[in-house]
Coordinates of C-alpha atoms and ligand atoms in Angstrom, one line a residue:
M110 CA 47.4 49.6 68.7
S111 CA 46.7 46.8 66.4
T112 CA 43.4 46.5 64.6
Q113 CA 42.2 43.7 62.6
S114 CA 42.7 44.4 58.9
T115 CA 40.4 43.0 56.3
P116 CA 41.1 39.3 55.5
S117 CA 42.5 38.5 52.2
L118 CA 39.7 37.8 49.6
G119 CA 39.8 35.4 46.8
I120 CA 37.4 34.4 44.1
E121 CA 36.8 30.8 42.8
F122 CA 35.9 30.5 39.0
T123 CA 35.7 27.0 37.4
T124 CA 34.8 28.3 33.8
I125 CA 37.2 30.8 32.4
R126 CA 39.4 30.6 29.2
S127 CA 42.3 32.8 30.0
V128 CA 43.6 32.7 33.5
K129 CA 45.8 35.9 33.0
D130 CA 42.4 37.7 32.0
A131 CA 40.8 36.3 35.2
L132 CA 43.5 37.4 37.3
T133 CA 43.3 40.9 35.8
L134 CA 39.6 40.9 36.4
A135 CA 39.8 39.8 40.0
S136 CA 42.6 42.2 40.8
A137 CA 40.6 45.0 39.1
Q138 CA 37.6 44.2 41.4
K139 CA 40.1 44.3 44.5
Y140 CA 40.2 40.6 45.0
D141 CA 43.7 39.4 46.3
F142 CA 43.7 36.1 44.7
L143 CA 42.1 33.6 42.2
V144 CA 41.1 30.0 42.6
I145 CA 41.0 28.4 39.2
P146 CA 41.5 24.8 37.9
I147 CA 44.8 24.6 35.8
I148 CA 43.1 22.2 33.4
R149 CA 39.6 23.0 32.0
K150 CA 38.2 19.3 32.1
Q151 CA 38.7 16.3 34.1
Y152 CA 38.9 13.1 32.1
G153 CA 35.6 11.3 31.8
T154 CA 33.9 9.1 34.1
D155 CA 34.2 5.8 32.3
L156 CA 37.6 5.9 33.6
L157 CA 39.2 2.9 32.0
T158 CA 38.3 3.8 28.5
N159 CA 38.7 7.5 28.9
Y160 CA 41.9 7.6 30.7
G161 CA 43.4 5.2 28.3
S162 CA 47.0 6.1 27.8
K163 CA 46.1 9.8 28.1
Q164 CA 48.3 12.4 29.7
L165 CA 47.4 15.9 30.4
A166 CA 46.6 18.0 27.3
W167 CA 49.8 20.3 27.8
P168 CA 49.4 22.5 24.9
A169 CA 45.9 23.6 26.0
I170 CA 47.2 24.1 29.6
A171 CA 50.0 26.3 28.2
S172 CA 47.7 28.4 26.2
R173 CA 45.3 28.7 29.0
L174 CA 48.0 29.7 31.5
K175 CA 50.0 31.8 29.1
G176 CA 51.8 34.6 30.9
V177 CA 51.0 33.4 34.3
G178 CA 54.6 32.3 35.4
E179 CA 55.9 35.7 34.5
S180 CA 55.7 37.4 37.9
A181 CA 56.0 36.5 41.5
D182 CA 52.8 38.5 42.3
M183 CA 50.8 36.5 39.8
S184 CA 51.8 33.2 41.4
T185 CA 50.8 34.3 44.8
A186 CA 47.6 35.5 43.3
L187 CA 46.8 32.1 41.8
V188 CA 45.5 29.1 43.8
A189 CA 45.4 26.1 41.7
L190 CA 42.1 23.9 42.0
I191 CA 43.4 20.2 41.5
R192 CA 40.8 18.0 39.6
H193 CA 42.3 14.6 39.5
V194 CA 41.6 13.6 43.0
V195 CA 38.9 11.0 43.7
D196 CA 40.3 8.1 41.5
V197 CA 43.7 7.9 43.1
D198 CA 42.0 6.0 45.9
S199 CA 40.0 3.6 43.6
S200 CA 40.2 0.0 44.6
N201 CA 40.8 -0.8 40.6
V202 CA 44.5 -0.8 40.2
H203 CA 44.3 0.5 36.6
I204 CA 42.1 3.4 37.5
R205 CA 44.3 4.1 40.4
N206 CA 47.5 4.2 38.4
K207 CA 46.2 6.3 35.6
A208 CA 44.7 8.8 37.9
T209 CA 47.8 9.0 40.1
K210 CA 49.7 9.7 37.0
L211 CA 47.4 12.4 35.9
L212 CA 47.4 13.9 39.5
Q213 CA 51.2 14.0 39.6
E214 CA 51.2 15.9 36.1
E215 CA 48.6 18.2 37.4
L216 CA 50.8 19.0 40.5
A217 CA 53.8 19.3 38.2
A218 CA 51.7 21.8 36.1
A219 CA 51.2 23.9 39.3
Q220 CA 54.7 23.7 40.1
Y221 CA 55.9 24.8 36.6
F222 CA 53.5 27.8 36.8
S223 CA 54.9 28.7 40.3
V224 CA 51.5 28.7 42.0
A225 CA 51.8 29.1 45.8
R226 CA 48.9 27.1 46.9
V227 CA 46.8 24.2 45.4
I228 CA 43.3 23.4 46.6
I229 CA 42.1 19.9 46.9
R230 CA 38.3 19.2 47.6
I231 CA 37.9 16.3 50.1
R232 CA 34.6 14.4 49.8
N233 CA 35.2 11.4 51.7
G234 CA 37.7 9.5 54.0
N235 CA 39.1 7.4 51.4
I236 CA 42.4 9.4 50.9
T237 CA 45.4 7.5 51.9
N238 CA 46.8 7.2 48.3
L239 CA 45.9 11.1 47.7
T240 CA 47.8 11.9 51.0
R241 CA 50.8 9.7 49.9
I242 CA 51.1 11.5 46.7
A243 CA 50.9 14.8 48.6
A244 CA 53.6 13.6 51.1
S245 CA 55.9 12.7 48.4
T246 CA 55.8 16.2 47.1
L247 CA 56.0 18.2 50.2
N248 CA 59.8 18.5 50.3
T249 CA 60.3 18.9 46.5
L250 CA 57.4 21.2 45.3
Y251 CA 56.9 24.7 46.6
F252 CA 53.3 25.1 46.9
A253 CA 51.3 24.7 50.2
Y254 CA 48.3 22.3 50.2
W255 CA 44.9 23.7 51.1
F256 CA 42.4 20.7 51.7
V257 CA 38.7 21.8 51.4
F258 CA 36.3 20.3 53.8
P259 CA 32.5 20.6 53.9
T260 CA 31.2 21.7 57.4
S261 CA 29.0 18.7 57.1
A262 CA 29.3 15.4 55.1
Q263 CA 26.6 14.3 52.7
S264 CA 25.3 11.3 54.6
N265 CA 22.4 9.5 56.0
S266 CA 23.8 9.4 59.3
D267 CA 22.6 11.7 62.2
D268 CA 23.9 15.3 62.3
D269 CA 26.4 14.9 64.8
D270 CA 28.0 12.2 62.7
A271 CA 27.6 14.3 59.5
E272 CA 29.7 17.3 61.0
L273 CA 32.2 15.1 62.6
Q274 CA 33.1 12.9 59.3
P275 CA 34.8 16.0 57.5
W276 CA 36.9 16.6 60.6
L277 CA 37.7 13.0 60.8
W278 CA 39.0 13.2 57.1
W279 CA 41.2 16.2 57.9
N280 CA 42.5 14.7 61.3
K281 CA 43.6 11.6 59.2
I282 CA 45.2 13.7 56.4
Y283 CA 47.0 15.9 58.9
K284 CA 48.3 12.8 60.9
L285 CA 49.5 11.1 57.6
L286 CA 51.3 14.1 56.6
D287 CA 52.8 14.4 60.3
Y288 CA 51.5 17.9 60.8
H289 CA 53.5 19.4 57.9
G290 CA 53.6 23.1 58.1
K291 CA 52.5 23.4 54.4
V292 CA 49.3 21.7 54.9
Y293 CA 46.1 23.5 55.9
P294 CA 42.4 22.7 56.2
V295 CA 39.9 25.1 54.2
L296 CA 36.3 25.1 55.2
E297 CA 33.5 25.4 52.6
L298 CA 30.3 26.7 54.4
S299 CA 26.9 25.5 53.5
A300 CA 23.4 26.8 54.3
D301 CA 23.5 25.0 57.7
V302 CA 25.7 26.7 60.4
P303 CA 27.9 24.2 62.2
S304 CA 26.9 23.3 65.8
E305 CA 28.8 24.9 68.7
Q306 CA 30.9 21.8 69.4
A307 CA 31.8 21.4 65.8
Q308 CA 32.9 25.1 65.4
K309 CA 35.0 24.9 68.5
R310 CA 36.9 21.8 67.0
W311 CA 37.5 23.5 63.6
L312 CA 38.6 26.8 65.6
G313 CA 41.3 24.4 67.2
E314 CA 42.8 23.6 63.6
P315 CA 44.9 25.8 61.6
V316 CA 42.2 26.8 59.2
R317 CA 43.6 29.0 56.4
A318 CA 40.7 29.8 54.3
V319 CA 36.8 29.7 54.1
I320 CA 34.9 29.3 51.1
L321 CA 31.7 31.2 51.0
P322 CA 29.5 29.9 48.2
T323 CA 27.2 32.9 46.8
K324 CA 24.1 30.7 47.2
I325 CA 24.4 30.8 51.2
F326 CA 24.0 34.7 51.2
T327 CA 20.6 36.3 51.5
T328 CA 19.8 39.7 50.3
N329 CA 19.1 42.5 52.7
A330 CA 16.5 45.4 52.5
K331 CA 18.9 47.4 50.6
G332 CA 19.5 44.6 48.0
F333 CA 23.1 43.6 49.3
P334 CA 24.3 40.1 50.0
V335 CA 24.4 39.3 53.8
L336 CA 24.8 36.0 55.8
S337 CA 22.5 34.9 58.6
P338 CA 23.5 36.2 61.9
A339 CA 24.6 32.5 63.1
H340 CA 26.9 32.3 60.0
Q341 CA 28.3 35.9 60.8
L342 CA 29.2 34.8 64.4
F343 CA 31.3 31.8 63.1
I344 CA 32.8 34.1 60.5
I345 CA 33.7 36.5 63.0
K346 CA 35.6 33.8 65.2
L347 CA 37.2 32.6 62.0
I348 CA 38.5 36.0 61.3
K349 CA 40.4 36.1 64.7
L350 CA 42.4 33.2 63.3
K351 CA 43.4 35.2 60.2
V352 CA 41.8 33.0 57.7
Q353 CA 41.3 34.2 54.1
F354 CA 37.9 34.2 52.3
I355 CA 36.9 32.9 48.9
I356 CA 33.8 33.7 47.3
K357 CA 32.4 30.9 45.0
G358 CA 29.8 31.2 42.4
I359 CA 29.9 34.7 41.1
N360 CA 29.4 35.1 37.5
P361 CA 32.6 36.4 35.9
R362 CA 30.9 38.2 33.2
D363 CA 28.8 40.3 35.6
S364 CA 31.4 42.8 37.2
T365 CA 28.7 44.5 39.4
L366 CA 28.6 41.3 41.4
F367 CA 32.0 41.4 42.9
E368 CA 31.9 44.6 45.0
P369 CA 29.0 43.8 47.4
Y370 CA 30.8 40.6 48.9
L371 CA 33.9 42.6 49.6
Q372 CA 31.9 45.5 51.3
Y373 CA 30.0 42.6 53.4
L374 CA 33.3 41.1 54.5
K375 CA 34.8 44.5 55.5
H376 CA 31.7 45.3 57.5
V377 CA 32.0 41.9 59.4
T378 CA 35.6 42.5 60.0
R379 CA 34.8 45.7 61.7
Q380 CA 32.9 43.8 64.3
T381 CA 36.0 41.7 65.3
E382 CA 37.8 44.8 66.7
P383 CA 39.2 43.8 70.1
T384 CA 36.7 44.7 72.9
N385 CA 39.5 44.5 75.5
R386 CA 42.3 46.8 74.3
V387 CA 44.6 46.2 77.4
L388 CA 44.6 42.4 76.8
E389 CA 45.1 42.9 73.1
S390 CA 48.1 45.1 73.6
F391 CA 49.7 42.3 75.6
T392 CA 48.9 39.2 73.5
H393 CA 49.1 40.7 70.0
G394 CA 51.8 38.7 68.2
Y395 CA 52.2 36.0 70.9
E396 CA 49.5 33.9 69.7
D397 CA 50.6 30.2 69.8
R398 CA 54.1 31.4 70.1
L399 CA 56.3 29.1 72.3
Q400 CA 58.4 30.6 75.0
V401 CA 60.8 28.8 77.2
P402 CA 59.6 29.5 80.9
L403 CA 61.6 32.1 82.8
Q404 CA 63.8 30.7 85.7
P405 CA 64.0 33.9 88.0
L406 CA 65.8 31.7 90.5
A407 CA 68.5 30.4 88.5
D408 CA 68.9 33.3 86.1
N409 CA 68.7 37.1 86.8
L410 CA 66.0 38.8 85.0
E411 CA 66.5 41.8 82.8
S412 CA 65.2 45.3 83.5
R413 CA 62.6 45.1 80.6
T414 CA 61.1 41.8 81.8
Y415 CA 60.5 43.5 85.1
E416 CA 59.1 46.5 83.2
I417 CA 56.6 44.1 81.5
F418 CA 55.5 42.7 84.8
E419 CA 54.9 46.1 86.2
K420 CA 52.4 47.0 83.5
D421 CA 50.0 44.5 84.9
P422 CA 46.9 46.3 85.5
I423 CA 45.4 44.0 88.1
K424 CA 48.2 42.1 89.9
Y425 CA 49.6 44.8 92.1
I426 CA 46.1 46.0 92.9
Q427 CA 45.2 42.7 94.3
Y428 CA 48.4 42.5 96.4
E429 CA 47.7 45.9 97.7
K430 CA 44.2 44.9 98.8
A431 CA 45.6 41.6 100.3
I432 CA 48.3 43.7 102.3
Y433 CA 45.6 46.2 103.4
Q434 CA 43.2 43.6 104.6
A435 CA 45.8 41.6 106.4
L436 CA 46.9 44.7 108.3
I437 CA 43.5 45.9 109.6
E438 CA 42.2 42.3 110.4
K439 CA 45.3 40.8 112.1
Y440 CA 47.3 43.6 113.5
D441 CA 47.2 46.4 116.0
Q442 CA 47.4 49.8 114.5
K443 CA 49.3 51.0 117.6
K444 CA 52.3 48.6 117.1
P445 CA 54.8 48.7 114.3
V446 CA 54.3 45.9 111.8
T447 CA 57.3 44.2 110.0
I448 CA 56.7 43.3 106.4
M449 CA 59.3 41.5 104.4
V450 CA 59.0 41.6 100.5
V451 CA 61.0 38.4 99.5
G452 CA 62.1 38.6 95.7
A453 CA 61.3 42.4 95.6
G454 CA 62.4 42.8 91.9
R455 CA 62.5 46.7 91.4
G456 CA 60.4 47.3 94.2
P457 CA 56.6 47.4 93.0
L458 CA 55.3 45.3 95.8
V459 CA 57.2 47.5 98.2
N460 CA 55.5 50.5 97.1
R461 CA 52.0 48.7 97.2
A462 CA 52.9 47.7 100.8
L463 CA 53.6 51.2 101.7
E464 CA 50.4 52.4 100.1
A465 CA 48.3 50.0 101.9
A466 CA 50.0 50.9 105.2
D467 CA 49.4 54.6 104.5
R468 CA 45.7 53.9 103.7
A469 CA 45.3 51.7 106.8
K470 CA 47.2 54.3 108.8
Y471 CA 49.7 51.6 110.1
N472 CA 53.3 52.1 111.2
V473 CA 55.3 49.4 109.0
H474 CA 59.0 48.6 108.5
I475 CA 59.6 46.9 105.1
Y476 CA 62.7 44.8 104.2
A477 CA 63.0 44.4 100.4
V478 CA 65.0 41.2 99.9
E479 CA 66.3 40.5 96.4
K480 CA 69.2 38.3 95.0
N481 CA 69.4 39.8 91.5
P482 CA 72.3 42.5 91.8
M483 CA 71.0 44.5 89.0
A484 CA 67.4 44.7 90.6
I485 CA 69.2 45.9 93.8
I486 CA 70.4 49.0 91.8
S487 CA 66.8 49.8 90.9
L488 CA 65.7 49.4 94.6
H489 CA 68.4 51.8 95.8
A490 CA 67.4 54.2 93.2
Q491 CA 64.1 54.5 95.2
K492 CA 65.8 54.6 98.5
Q493 CA 65.5 58.2 98.9
E494 CA 61.8 58.3 98.4
W495 CA 61.3 55.3 100.8
G496 CA 63.5 56.8 103.6
N497 CA 64.0 54.7 106.7
R498 CA 60.8 52.8 106.3
V499 CA 62.5 50.4 103.8
T500 CA 65.7 48.4 104.3
I501 CA 67.2 46.8 101.1
I502 CA 68.8 43.5 101.5
H503 CA 70.9 41.9 98.7
E504 CA 70.6 38.3 99.7
D505 CA 69.1 35.0 98.6
M506 CA 66.0 34.7 100.7
R507 CA 66.9 31.2 101.6
S508 CA 70.3 32.0 103.3
W509 CA 69.8 35.5 104.6
Q510 CA 70.1 35.7 108.4
P511 CA 67.9 38.7 109.5
V512 CA 68.0 40.2 112.9
C513 CA 64.2 40.1 113.6
K514 CA 61.1 38.4 112.2
A515 CA 58.3 39.3 109.8
D516 CA 54.8 39.7 110.5
I517 CA 53.8 39.6 107.1
M518 CA 55.9 38.0 104.1
V519 CA 54.9 39.2 100.8
S520 CA 56.2 37.4 97.8
E521 CA 55.5 36.8 94.0
L522 CA 57.5 33.8 92.8
L523 CA 54.8 32.4 90.6
G524 CA 55.1 30.8 87.1
S525 CA 52.3 30.0 84.8
F526 CA 51.9 26.7 86.5
G527 CA 52.1 28.1 90.1
D528 CA 55.0 26.4 91.6
N529 CA 57.2 26.1 88.4
E530 CA 59.5 29.3 89.4
L531 CA 60.1 27.3 92.7
S532 CA 58.3 29.5 95.0
P533 CA 57.6 26.6 97.4
E534 CA 61.3 25.9 97.8
C535 CA 62.2 29.7 98.3
L536 CA 59.4 30.3 100.7
D537 CA 60.3 27.2 102.8
G538 CA 63.7 28.6 103.1
A539 CA 62.5 32.1 104.1
Q540 CA 59.8 31.1 106.6
R541 CA 62.5 30.7 109.4
Y542 CA 62.1 34.4 109.8
L543 CA 58.5 34.6 109.7
K544 CA 56.8 34.8 113.1
D545 CA 54.9 32.0 114.4
D546 CA 51.5 33.6 114.0
G547 CA 53.0 35.6 110.7
I548 CA 51.2 35.3 107.5
S549 CA 52.4 34.6 104.0
I550 CA 50.9 36.5 100.9
P551 CA 50.1 34.4 99.0
Y552 CA 49.1 31.7 101.5
S553 CA 48.4 29.0 98.8
Y554 CA 48.4 28.2 95.2
T555 CA 47.0 25.4 93.0
S556 CA 48.0 24.4 89.5
F557 CA 45.4 23.2 87.1
I558 CA 45.6 21.0 83.7
C559 CA 43.3 20.5 80.7
P560 CA 43.9 18.3 77.7
I561 CA 43.9 20.4 74.7
Q562 CA 43.8 20.0 70.9
S563 CA 46.6 22.4 69.4
P564 CA 47.7 21.0 66.1
R565 CA 49.6 24.3 65.3
I566 CA 51.7 24.1 68.4
F567 CA 52.4 20.4 67.8
S568 CA 53.5 21.2 64.2
E569 CA 56.0 23.7 65.7
L570 CA 57.3 21.0 68.0
V571 CA 57.8 18.6 65.1
Y572 CA 59.4 20.8 62.7
N573 CA 61.3 23.4 64.9
R574 CA 63.7 20.9 66.6
D575 CA 67.1 21.7 67.9
A576 CA 69.2 19.3 65.7
N577 CA 71.7 18.7 68.6
K578 CA 69.0 17.4 71.1
P579 CA 67.3 14.0 70.9
Y580 CA 64.1 14.0 68.8
Y581 CA 61.8 13.7 71.9
A582 CA 63.4 16.8 73.7
N583 CA 60.7 19.4 72.5
F584 CA 58.0 16.9 73.6
E585 CA 59.3 16.8 77.1
T586 CA 59.6 20.5 77.4
P587 CA 56.8 22.8 79.1
F588 CA 56.3 25.9 77.1
V589 CA 54.7 29.3 78.1
V590 CA 52.3 30.1 75.3
Y591 CA 49.4 32.4 74.8
L592 CA 46.9 29.8 73.5
H593 CA 44.9 30.9 70.6
N594 CA 44.3 28.4 67.8
C595 CA 43.2 25.5 70.1
F596 CA 40.3 23.6 71.5
F597 CA 39.8 22.7 75.2
L598 CA 38.9 19.2 75.3
A599 CA 37.4 19.0 78.8
E600 CA 37.0 21.2 81.9
T601 CA 40.2 22.1 83.7
K602 CA 41.1 20.1 86.9
P603 CA 43.3 20.9 89.9
L604 CA 46.6 19.2 90.2
F605 CA 49.1 20.3 93.0
T606 CA 48.5 22.6 95.9
F607 CA 51.3 24.3 98.0
T608 CA 50.5 26.3 101.3
H609 CA 52.6 28.9 103.3
P610 CA 53.9 28.7 105.9
N611 CA 54.5 25.0 105.6
F612 CA 55.0 23.4 109.0
S613 CA 55.4 19.8 107.9
N614 CA 58.4 18.0 108.9
P615 CA 60.2 17.3 106.9
I616 CA 59.0 19.4 104.1
D617 CA 58.3 17.5 100.9
N618 CA 57.6 19.4 97.9
S619 CA 57.4 16.3 95.6
R620 CA 53.9 15.4 94.3
F621 CA 52.1 13.0 92.4
G622 CA 48.6 13.4 90.9
E623 CA 46.4 11.2 88.7
V624 CA 43.6 13.2 87.1
E625 CA 40.8 11.8 85.0
F626 CA 38.8 13.7 82.3
T627 CA 35.7 12.8 80.4
I628 CA 35.8 14.2 76.9
P629 CA 32.5 15.5 75.8
T630 CA 33.1 15.5 72.1
T631 CA 35.6 13.9 69.6
G632 CA 39.0 15.6 69.2
T633 CA 42.6 15.0 69.1
M634 CA 44.8 15.8 72.1
H635 CA 48.2 17.2 71.7
G636 CA 49.1 18.1 75.3
F637 CA 47.9 19.8 78.3
A638 CA 47.3 23.5 79.0
G639 CA 48.6 24.4 82.5
F640 CA 47.4 27.3 84.8
F641 CA 47.5 28.4 88.4
D642 CA 45.1 30.0 90.9
A643 CA 46.9 31.8 93.9
K644 CA 45.1 32.8 97.2
L645 CA 46.8 36.0 98.4
Y646 CA 44.8 36.8 101.8
K647 CA 41.4 35.1 102.4
D648 CA 39.5 35.1 99.2
I649 CA 41.7 37.9 97.6
S650 CA 43.3 36.0 94.8
I651 CA 45.1 36.2 91.4
S652 CA 44.2 33.5 88.8
I653 CA 45.0 32.5 85.2
E654 CA 42.6 29.4 85.5
P655 CA 39.9 29.9 82.8
N656 CA 36.9 29.6 85.3
T657 CA 38.2 32.0 87.8
H658 CA 40.6 34.1 85.6
S659 CA 41.3 37.6 87.2
K660 CA 40.1 40.1 84.6
N661 CA 43.0 41.9 82.9
L662 CA 45.7 39.7 84.8
I663 CA 48.2 39.6 81.8
S664 CA 51.6 38.8 83.5
W665 CA 51.2 35.1 82.8
F666 CA 50.2 33.3 79.6
P667 CA 49.2 29.6 80.2
M668 CA 51.9 26.6 80.3
F669 CA 51.7 24.0 77.6
F670 CA 52.8 20.4 78.2
P671 CA 53.0 18.4 75.0
I672 CA 52.6 14.8 74.5
R673 CA 54.8 12.7 72.0
E674 CA 51.9 11.3 70.1
P675 CA 48.7 13.0 69.3
I676 CA 45.8 10.9 70.7
T677 CA 42.2 11.1 69.0
L678 CA 39.5 10.8 71.5
S679 CA 35.9 9.9 70.9
A680 CA 33.2 11.5 72.4
N681 CA 32.4 10.5 76.0
S682 CA 35.8 8.7 76.3
T683 CA 37.9 8.9 79.5
I684 CA 41.5 10.1 79.6
K685 CA 43.7 9.3 82.7
V686 CA 46.8 11.5 83.1
N687 CA 49.7 11.1 85.6
F688 CA 51.9 14.0 86.7
W689 CA 54.9 14.1 89.0
R690 CA 56.7 17.0 90.5
C691 CA 60.3 15.6 91.3
C692 CA 62.9 17.2 93.4
S693 CA 66.7 16.6 93.8
S694 CA 69.1 18.6 95.7
S695 CA 69.8 20.9 92.7
Q696 CA 66.8 20.5 90.4
V697 CA 63.0 20.4 90.3
W698 CA 61.3 18.8 87.2
Y699 CA 58.0 17.6 85.9
E700 CA 57.2 13.9 84.5
W701 CA 54.0 13.3 82.9
T702 CA 52.1 10.7 80.9
V703 CA 48.8 9.3 79.6
V704 CA 47.7 5.9 80.8
E705 CA 44.1 5.9 79.5
P706 CA 42.8 5.2 76.7
T707 CA 46.3 4.4 75.7
T708 CA 49.6 4.4 77.2
L709 CA 52.4 6.7 76.3
P710 CA 56.0 6.7 77.6
I711 CA 56.7 8.7 80.7
H712 CA 57.9 12.2 79.5
N713 CA 60.9 13.9 80.9
P714 CA 62.1 11.0 83.3
T715 CA 65.0 12.3 85.5
G716 CA 64.4 15.8 83.9
R717 CA 66.3 14.7 81.0
S718 CA 64.9 17.3 78.7
F719 CA 63.8 20.0 80.9
S720 CA 64.4 21.0 84.6
I721 CA 64.5 24.0 86.9
G722 CA 67.6 24.9 88.5
K723 CA 67.5 25.6 92.3
Ligands
SAM999 C1 58.7 37.3 89.4 S1 59.7 38.3 90.0 C2 58.6 39.4 91.0 C3 59.3 40.8 91.2 C4 58.5 41.8 91.9 N1 58.1 41.5 93.3 C5 57.2 42.0 91.2 O1 56.2 41.4 91.7 O2 57.2 42.6 90.2 C6 60.6 37.4 91.2 C7 61.6 38.1 91.8 O3 62.2 37.2 92.8 C8 63.7 37.1 92.9 N2 64.0 36.0 93.4 C9 63.8 34.7 93.1 N3 64.3 33.9 94.0 C10 64.7 34.5 95.0 C11 65.6 34.2 96.1 N4 65.8 32.8 96.5 N5 66.1 35.1 96.9 C12 65.7 36.4 96.6 N6 65.3 36.9 95.5 C13 64.8 36.0 94.8 C14 63.9 37.3 91.5 O4 65.3 37.8 91.0 C15 63.0 38.3 91.0 O5 63.3 39.6 91.1

């Protein structure tokens, strides 16, 4: 069982002579890394005169950093605070050019001393030159960029705007750097805790570290530094994103000051221990990891995949409840009832149907229909236990010709988006042998969508491309993903519903839906989260839709439908989305696009990047 380990902790010093001594001090005090400027002073404020033809004072830098590049440990323990930042975006061409040269030298010095990370403080949105310089180094210099933002800009505007501004600066930098994987935001907290919305927006970003100035701590009754309860709650959420912490403002000459902050963060980390261990054991390590959806119809599942399904603590309970309730409400206890479990896998639903029948004291005969030849072996292994009450059928449910009809047809052919594992197509093919008054469990399922901000996933899509596929392929593929580092931009809305049995003639499983969302607060959309809610019998259901999520249902992670271009949406704007479910004789696929507030290309036309085989 995983537990949250204490976050990596750093310390920021601006006035220290020997970096090596400071590193030794930080490490002796059990701090993992040190944030320190490579150069001691920035060139003066009277820039034109002071910059002159100056270069960095290399001999001074070399003596200050003496011994620093010696070991790999030392480089990872050092974060270089970059000084020459503001003037690279000056409107004065001379200042801009000189500042650019100094910044480039400072970055070169960081590279020379093999630091793994550089920190750049951002104080306004005038940052395109700065970002261009960073862009030009991303593929040649090794270090990662940590851009530091205040949680509230110093401005005369209203609070909402002051909180939004720093995020807008970050949003601009990240877009300009094309969501590069070596670029992260770092938050510097102040005495004011960000509003709920601002916190959520930042929690949707790949925040790497949080700077805690000592001045925002208060002292508790025992004399130790603590943060306000509101700060603490925000920090607990950030720890779940695995951020690192940096304490800023400790006097390096007083070694008694170091330990209390470390103890405080350990204490807060203990409060982030997962409360739901079941959920944690299924999700740990899957956070924001993209998985290609299963296609159990076209491919045969492996035994260990069934094994994972079968560990679900709630799914089978709900099915058993539904079968039990259907038996006692609809059928005569004196007459035998025929139940067909179509897509039986290794047999867990067969077992649940038997248990429901035993509890209700009904005489049932069960047909276990499965097309996967290996799962059939597992079914036969249980035959002795089941006896004559179960008949095993190795057939595709769509083409099987049974000798009798079913009273109850039980199936679980659902994907994260409900219909995406082709439950509609399979059940339409099987309903021939459902009695006219027979029932299907489930009898209905609906997919849901929600626009989300998920830059970390977007970055994965940009940089983890299959070189043999066209550039757009990743952005036209729905993925299964345990969403973690993301921000839901609106309420989820229903999209497509399927009901069974389906007596329409002809049956048409293609669908079109236009859905409109109002975005309460500014954010950038990178795609849609997808969910399902399935009704098994009457109001007995299984759902992964956030508003109705069945507690501890862990078999399905959400779906993610990317978009090709991120769209920054301002508060109260409207977004209009079109989604299609398309069907041919051999495939089913989704197409989607955004039509408001901007128009995107139709994603995945003709299923060119992703389709599901029938
Ligand atoms: C998601 S698994 C569920 C297995 C099992 N019922 C459970 O709940 O653990 C779906 C099963 O349906 C089977 N299946 C899918 N389409 C089928 C078809 N057309 N005919 C027969 N079996 C099918 C798959 O091989 C797989 O074993």
